[in-house]
């Protein structure tokens, strides 16, 4: 394979990896955001009922 062909293959591999990384990053970000939204709504519902959040706050963990 000549030098230009090698460069083209490397460029395609680089662009493919970047696209795959972008897709995975966006998917994981959406997953984490949706879980955080669900948790927030759940904690708001518990607060309205006069209950404590399901996990201790940062201050309570410090002692």
Tab-separated table of C-alpha atoms in Angstrom:
chain	number	residue	atom	x	y	z
A	1	UNK	CA	0.000	0.000	0.000
A	2	UNK	CA	1.406	3.353	-0.914
A	3	UNK	CA	1.826	6.294	1.418
A	4	UNK	CA	-1.367	8.081	0.298
A	5	UNK	CA	-3.391	4.904	0.788
A	6	UNK	CA	-2.035	4.457	4.301
A	7	UNK	CA	-2.898	8.038	5.162
A	8	UNK	CA	-6.422	7.568	3.788
A	9	UNK	CA	-6.970	4.378	5.816
A	10	UNK	CA	-5.683	6.050	8.983
A	11	UNK	CA	-7.899	9.073	8.370
A	12	UNK	CA	-10.992	6.907	7.865
A	13	UNK	CA	-10.185	4.964	11.049
A	14	UNK	CA	-9.678	8.197	12.982
A	15	UNK	CA	-12.946	9.698	11.755
A	16	UNK	CA	-14.815	6.457	12.452
A	17	UNK	CA	-13.457	6.344	15.995
A	18	UNK	CA	-14.374	9.970	16.568
A	19	UNK	CA	-17.918	9.382	15.317
A	20	UNK	CA	-18.302	6.287	17.494
A	21	UNK	CA	-16.964	8.177	20.514
A	22	UNK	CA	-19.410	11.001	19.883
A	23	UNK	CA	-22.340	8.601	19.645
A	24	UNK	CA	-21.336	6.779	22.837
A	25	UNK	CA	-20.762	10.026	24.735
A	26	UNK	CA	-24.139	11.411	23.698
A	27	UNK	CA	-25.896	8.148	24.594
A	28	UNK	CA	-24.286	7.972	28.037
A	29	UNK	CA	-25.003	11.661	28.681
A	30	UNK	CA	-28.672	11.182	27.780
A	31	UNK	CA	-28.851	8.101	30.001
A	32	UNK	CA	-27.336	9.911	32.985
A	33	UNK	CA	-29.517	12.980	32.442
A	34	UNK	CA	-32.695	10.912	32.304
A	35	UNK	CA	-31.739	9.024	35.477
A	36	UNK	CA	-30.988	12.303	37.257
A	37	UNK	CA	-34.349	13.727	36.143
A	38	UNK	CA	-36.194	10.630	37.407
A	39	UNK	CA	-34.345	10.833	40.723
A	40	UNK	CA	-35.153	14.533	41.049
A	41	UNK	CA	-38.853	13.943	40.418
A	42	UNK	CA	-38.866	11.055	42.903
A	43	UNK	CA	-37.176	13.172	45.583
A	44	UNK	CA	-39.605	16.058	44.934
A	45	UNK	CA	-42.532	13.692	45.405
A	46	UNK	CA	-41.055	12.421	48.680
A	47	UNK	CA	-40.448	15.995	49.860
A	48	UNK	CA	-44.074	16.917	49.139
A	49	UNK	CA	-45.156	13.955	51.270
A	50	UNK	CA	-42.921	15.135	54.107
A	51	UNK	CA	-40.438	12.291	53.689
A	52	UNK	CA	-36.657	12.503	53.598
A	53	UNK	CA	-34.741	12.015	50.353
A	54	UNK	CA	-33.717	8.451	49.605
A	55	UNK	CA	-30.000	9.157	50.008
A	56	UNK	CA	-28.226	11.302	52.593
A	57	UNK	CA	-27.036	14.713	51.525
A	58	UNK	CA	-23.364	15.584	51.233
A	59	UNK	CA	-23.375	17.307	54.627
A	60	UNK	CA	-24.852	14.231	56.323
A	61	UNK	CA	-22.193	11.981	54.778
A	62	UNK	CA	-19.379	14.165	56.147
A	63	UNK	CA	-20.674	13.646	59.672
